[in-house]
Amino acid sequence: SGSTFYERYHSLGDIYHWINRTAQENPDKVKIILLGSSYEKRPLYALKLTFNDRPNKKAMWIDCGIHAREWISPAFCLWFVQHSLAFYTFNSDISSILDNMDVYVLPVMNPDGYHYTWTTNRMWRKNRSVSNNCIGVDLNRNFDANWCTEGASDQPCSDIYCGAFPESEPESEAVANFLRIHKDTVQLYLTIHSYSQMLLFPYSYTFDEAENHNDLLEMAQEAVQKIRRYYHNSYKYGSGAKTIYLAPGGSDDWAYNLGIKYSFTFELQDRGRYGFLLPPSYIPKACNEALIAVKTIALKVIEKT
Ligand SMILES: NCCCCC[C@@H](C[SeH])C(=O)O
Ligand SMILES: [Zn+2]
Ligand SMILES: [Zn+2]
């Protein structure tokens, strides 16, 4: 039997069509926001999910596809939007989240790189900006958070090239600009990556603990316990520096320092058997695991604020 739309990976063009179709089919709940454009002048579209007109509601942010080869990431953003629209009335978790928070979803933060993995090099990670003799900046090293210290490279040919300066790239600048403007309403920042099955929180640019470390640790622990209980899969969790590696200039650390005190990086399936080439048949389980974790964290944020 043919798998459904949400159990397949989609080209950039298909995702742009999905964005337009989803907004058209749900005009009262879904708005398209143009955040800016990529280096190659592709639009950076985010969807804003608003399920009621309650005044001065808070919001959460999910970005996907910052790293081009991590195809399960955009697949999750599409999965999340579809699940929210389809299950809002039936699922109490989803409805209590969406009753309390608007959700900004950026399905493909790095469209040039994503397109490049479909046409030319499946293993591409960075964006496609041209520096002197190499292409691409690692957008997750380009934010203004201890920028270009240990865990990033100042070499343009490196896969962790930090860029010429913080927010040198149109993609990271567009996201940073949006979050700066909305920092008082966005309470939860989530950025979706693959692979290695981890739930990470600040800091990754230092081994120092974040001021609400215990809160973040408890929330990650609870989310990981839910994944284990419902999907029998194990995820690691903890601060980025200790749990994965030192990584400065990251969007999560930057959002945290901006004042978004609940900030998490997800590393989705798997642990290396397929890695970035996770087969489409794994999309439902990988996305359901991420979904229950996102719900758990979002509900805790609502509880605490
Ligand atoms: N903000 C850094 C979080 C930890 C590293 C995350 C991974 C995802 Se592929 C990376 O950017 O190397
Ligand atoms: Zn990544
Ligand atoms: Zn990764």
Coordinates of C-alpha atoms and ligand atoms in Angstrom, one line a residue:
S1 CA 0.0 0.0 0.0
G2 CA 1.3 3.4 -0.9
S3 CA 2.6 5.3 2.1
T4 CA 0.9 8.6 2.8
F5 CA 2.3 12.0 2.0
Y6 CA 3.7 12.4 5.5
E7 CA 5.6 9.1 5.4
R8 CA 7.8 10.2 2.5
Y9 CA 10.6 12.7 2.0
H10 CA 9.7 15.6 -0.2
S11 CA 11.7 17.8 -2.6
L12 CA 12.0 21.5 -1.9
G13 CA 9.4 22.3 -4.5
D14 CA 6.9 19.8 -3.0
I15 CA 7.4 21.4 0.4
Y16 CA 6.7 24.9 -1.0
H17 CA 3.5 23.5 -2.5
W18 CA 2.6 21.9 0.8
I19 CA 3.2 25.2 2.6
N20 CA 0.8 27.0 0.2
R21 CA -1.8 24.2 0.2
T22 CA -1.8 23.9 4.0
A23 CA -2.4 27.6 4.5
Q24 CA -5.1 27.7 1.8
E25 CA -6.9 24.7 3.3
N26 CA -6.8 26.2 6.9
P27 CA -7.1 29.9 6.4
D28 CA -8.3 30.5 10.0
K29 CA -5.5 28.5 11.6
V30 CA -2.5 28.8 9.4
K31 CA -0.7 31.9 8.2
I32 CA 2.4 32.0 5.9
I33 CA 5.1 34.4 7.2
L34 CA 8.0 35.4 4.9
L35 CA 11.1 35.6 7.2
G36 CA 13.5 36.6 4.4
S37 CA 15.4 34.8 1.7
S38 CA 18.3 32.4 1.3
Y39 CA 21.6 33.1 -0.3
E40 CA 20.3 31.9 -3.6
K41 CA 17.1 34.0 -3.1
R42 CA 14.7 31.3 -2.2
P43 CA 12.0 32.4 0.2
L44 CA 12.2 31.4 3.9
Y45 CA 8.6 30.6 4.7
A46 CA 7.4 29.9 8.2
L47 CA 3.9 28.8 9.1
K48 CA 2.1 30.4 12.1
L49 CA -0.4 28.1 13.7
T50 CA -3.1 30.0 15.7
F51 CA -6.0 28.0 17.0
N52 CA -7.9 30.7 18.8
D53 CA -8.0 34.5 19.1
R54 CA -7.1 34.6 22.8
P55 CA -5.3 38.0 23.3
N56 CA -1.5 38.2 23.9
K57 CA -0.9 34.4 23.7
K58 CA 2.6 33.2 24.1
A59 CA 4.3 31.1 21.3
M60 CA 6.7 28.3 20.6
W61 CA 9.2 28.1 17.7
I62 CA 10.3 25.0 15.7
D63 CA 12.8 25.2 13.0
C64 CA 13.7 22.3 10.7
G65 CA 16.2 21.7 7.9
I66 CA 19.0 24.0 9.1
H67 CA 21.4 21.2 8.0
A68 CA 20.6 20.1 4.5
R69 CA 21.3 16.3 4.7
E70 CA 19.2 15.8 7.8
W71 CA 16.0 15.0 5.8
I72 CA 14.1 13.6 8.8
S73 CA 14.1 17.1 10.2
P74 CA 11.8 18.8 7.6
A75 CA 9.8 15.6 7.6
F76 CA 9.1 16.2 11.3
C77 CA 8.1 19.8 10.8
L78 CA 5.5 18.6 8.2
W79 CA 4.4 15.8 10.6
F80 CA 4.0 18.3 13.5
V81 CA 1.8 20.7 11.5
Q82 CA -0.3 17.8 10.0
H83 CA -0.7 16.2 13.5
S84 CA -1.7 19.6 15.1
L85 CA -4.4 20.3 12.4
A86 CA -5.7 16.7 12.3
F87 CA -5.7 15.9 16.0
Y88 CA -6.4 19.3 17.7
T89 CA -10.0 18.5 18.5
F90 CA -9.3 14.9 19.6
N91 CA -5.9 15.0 21.4
S92 CA -6.0 16.8 24.7
D93 CA -2.2 17.4 24.8
I94 CA -2.2 19.1 21.4
S95 CA -5.3 21.1 22.2
S96 CA -4.0 22.3 25.5
I97 CA -0.7 23.3 23.8
L98 CA -2.4 25.1 21.0
D99 CA -5.0 26.7 23.2
N100 CA -2.2 28.4 25.1
M101 CA 0.5 28.9 22.5
D102 CA 0.8 29.9 18.9
V103 CA 3.4 27.8 17.0
Y104 CA 5.9 29.1 14.5
V105 CA 7.1 26.3 12.2
L106 CA 10.0 26.9 9.8
P107 CA 10.0 23.7 7.7
V108 CA 13.3 24.4 5.8
M109 CA 15.7 26.9 7.2
N110 CA 18.4 26.1 4.7
P111 CA 16.5 25.7 1.3
D112 CA 19.5 26.1 -0.9
G113 CA 21.4 23.3 0.9
Y114 CA 18.3 21.1 1.0
H115 CA 17.7 21.5 -2.7
Y116 CA 21.4 20.7 -3.3
T117 CA 21.1 17.4 -1.4
W118 CA 18.3 16.4 -3.8
T119 CA 20.1 17.4 -7.0
T120 CA 23.8 17.1 -6.4
N121 CA 25.3 15.9 -3.1
R122 CA 23.1 14.0 -0.6
M123 CA 25.6 14.5 2.2
W124 CA 25.8 18.3 2.1
R125 CA 25.4 20.0 5.5
K126 CA 26.0 23.8 5.1
N127 CA 24.2 26.5 3.2
R128 CA 25.4 27.4 -0.3
S129 CA 26.9 30.9 0.2
V130 CA 30.2 31.4 -1.7
S131 CA 33.3 32.5 0.3
N132 CA 36.7 32.8 -1.4
N133 CA 37.5 29.3 -2.5
C134 CA 34.8 27.1 -0.9
I135 CA 31.1 27.0 -0.6
G136 CA 28.9 27.0 2.5
V137 CA 28.6 28.2 6.1
D138 CA 27.4 25.9 8.9
L139 CA 24.3 27.8 10.0
N140 CA 24.5 26.2 13.4
R141 CA 27.9 27.8 14.0
N142 CA 26.9 31.2 12.6
F143 CA 24.8 32.6 15.4
D144 CA 26.2 35.2 17.9
A145 CA 26.9 32.9 20.8
N146 CA 30.6 32.7 21.6
W147 CA 30.9 32.7 17.9
C148 CA 33.8 30.8 16.2
T149 CA 35.5 29.5 19.4
E150 CA 36.4 25.9 20.0
G151 CA 34.0 23.5 18.2
A152 CA 33.8 25.6 15.0
S153 CA 36.3 26.3 12.2
D154 CA 37.3 29.6 10.5
Q155 CA 38.2 27.6 7.4
P156 CA 35.6 28.2 4.6
C157 CA 36.1 24.6 3.4
S158 CA 35.2 23.1 6.8
D159 CA 31.8 21.5 7.4
I160 CA 31.7 23.5 10.6
Y161 CA 32.7 26.8 9.1
C162 CA 31.4 29.7 11.3
G163 CA 31.1 32.2 8.5
A164 CA 32.8 35.6 8.1
F165 CA 31.0 37.1 11.2
P166 CA 28.0 36.3 13.3
E167 CA 24.8 36.2 11.3
S168 CA 26.8 36.7 8.1
E169 CA 24.3 34.3 6.4
P170 CA 20.9 35.5 5.2
E171 CA 19.3 32.4 6.7
S172 CA 20.6 32.8 10.2
E173 CA 20.1 36.5 10.1
A174 CA 16.4 36.1 9.1
V175 CA 15.7 33.7 12.0
A176 CA 17.6 35.9 14.5
N177 CA 15.8 39.0 13.3
F178 CA 12.4 37.3 13.7
L179 CA 13.2 36.0 17.2
R180 CA 14.6 39.3 18.3
I181 CA 11.3 41.0 17.4
H182 CA 9.2 38.2 19.0
K183 CA 11.4 37.4 22.0
D184 CA 8.8 38.5 24.5
T185 CA 6.2 36.1 23.2
V186 CA 8.3 33.1 22.2
Q187 CA 8.8 31.1 25.3
L188 CA 10.1 27.8 23.8
Y189 CA 12.7 27.4 21.1
L190 CA 13.2 24.0 19.3
T191 CA 15.6 23.2 16.5
I192 CA 15.4 19.8 14.8
H193 CA 18.4 17.9 13.6
S194 CA 19.6 14.3 13.0
Y195 CA 21.1 11.9 13.8
S196 CA 22.1 10.3 17.2
Q197 CA 18.9 10.3 19.2
M198 CA 19.6 13.1 21.7
L199 CA 17.7 15.8 23.5
L200 CA 20.2 18.7 24.1
F201 CA 19.9 22.1 25.8
P202 CA 22.3 25.0 26.5
Y203 CA 25.1 25.4 26.7
S204 CA 27.0 23.9 23.8
Y205 CA 29.6 26.7 23.6
T206 CA 30.8 26.1 27.2
F207 CA 30.8 23.4 29.9
D208 CA 29.2 26.0 32.3
E209 CA 25.7 25.2 33.3
A210 CA 22.7 27.3 32.2
E211 CA 21.0 29.2 35.0
N212 CA 17.9 27.0 34.8
H213 CA 19.9 23.8 34.1
N214 CA 17.9 21.7 36.6
D215 CA 14.6 22.8 34.9
L216 CA 15.9 21.9 31.4
L217 CA 17.4 18.6 32.6
E218 CA 14.1 17.6 34.3
M219 CA 12.1 18.5 31.1
A220 CA 14.5 16.6 28.8
Q221 CA 14.5 13.6 31.2
E222 CA 10.7 13.5 31.2
A223 CA 10.5 13.7 27.5
V224 CA 13.1 10.9 27.0
Q225 CA 11.2 8.7 29.5
K226 CA 8.1 9.2 27.4
I227 CA 9.9 8.0 24.3
R228 CA 11.3 5.0 26.1
R229 CA 7.9 4.1 27.6
Y230 CA 5.7 4.6 24.4
Y231 CA 8.2 3.8 21.7
H232 CA 10.8 1.6 23.4
N233 CA 13.6 3.7 22.1
S234 CA 16.5 5.3 24.0
Y235 CA 17.6 8.9 23.6
K236 CA 20.5 10.6 25.5
Y237 CA 19.9 14.0 27.0
G238 CA 21.8 16.8 28.7
S239 CA 23.6 20.0 27.9
G240 CA 25.1 20.0 24.5
A241 CA 28.8 20.5 25.5
K242 CA 28.7 17.5 27.8
T243 CA 26.4 15.2 25.9
I244 CA 27.6 15.6 22.3
Y245 CA 30.5 18.1 21.8
L246 CA 31.5 21.7 22.1
A247 CA 29.6 23.6 19.4
P248 CA 29.7 27.4 19.5
G249 CA 27.5 29.8 17.5
G250 CA 24.5 27.5 17.8
S251 CA 20.9 28.7 17.4
D252 CA 19.8 27.2 20.7
D253 CA 22.4 28.9 22.8
W254 CA 21.8 32.2 21.0
A255 CA 18.0 31.9 21.6
Y256 CA 18.7 31.0 25.2
N257 CA 20.9 34.1 25.7
L258 CA 18.3 36.3 24.0
G259 CA 16.0 35.3 26.8
I260 CA 14.1 32.3 25.5
K261 CA 14.9 30.2 28.6
Y262 CA 13.4 27.0 27.3
S263 CA 15.6 26.1 24.3
F264 CA 16.3 22.5 23.0
T265 CA 18.1 20.9 20.1
F266 CA 16.7 17.5 19.0
E267 CA 18.9 14.9 17.3
L268 CA 16.4 12.5 15.8
Q269 CA 16.8 8.9 14.7
D270 CA 18.9 6.9 14.3
R271 CA 22.1 6.1 16.0
G272 CA 24.2 5.5 12.9
R273 CA 22.9 2.4 11.2
Y274 CA 21.5 4.6 8.4
G275 CA 22.4 8.0 9.8
F276 CA 21.3 10.8 7.6
L277 CA 20.0 8.3 5.1
L278 CA 17.2 7.2 7.4
P279 CA 14.8 5.2 5.1
P280 CA 11.3 6.6 4.6
S281 CA 9.8 3.6 6.4
Y282 CA 11.4 5.0 9.6
I283 CA 9.7 8.4 9.3
P284 CA 6.5 7.6 11.3
K285 CA 8.4 6.2 14.3
A286 CA 11.1 8.9 14.3
C287 CA 8.4 11.6 14.0
N288 CA 6.2 10.1 16.7
E289 CA 9.1 9.9 19.1
A290 CA 9.9 13.6 18.4
L291 CA 6.3 14.5 18.7
I292 CA 5.7 13.0 22.1
A293 CA 8.9 14.8 23.3
V294 CA 7.8 18.1 21.9
K295 CA 4.4 17.8 23.5
T296 CA 5.9 16.8 26.9
I297 CA 8.3 19.8 26.8
A298 CA 5.6 22.3 25.6
L299 CA 3.2 21.2 28.3
K300 CA 5.9 21.7 31.0
V301 CA 6.6 25.2 29.7
I302 CA 2.9 26.1 29.9
E303 CA 2.8 24.6 33.4
K304 CA 5.9 26.7 34.5
T305 CA 4.9 30.0 33.0
Ligands
LIG1 N1 23.8 24.2 19.3 C1 24.6 23.0 19.3 C2 23.8 21.8 19.7 C3 24.7 20.6 19.7 C4 25.2 20.2 18.4 C5 24.1 19.9 17.4 C6 24.6 19.3 16.1 C7 23.5 19.0 15.2 SE1 24.0 18.2 13.6 C8 25.6 20.2 15.4 O1 25.2 21.4 15.0 O2 26.7 19.9 15.2
ZN2 ZN 22.3 19.2 12.3
ZN3 ZN 23.3 16.0 14.1

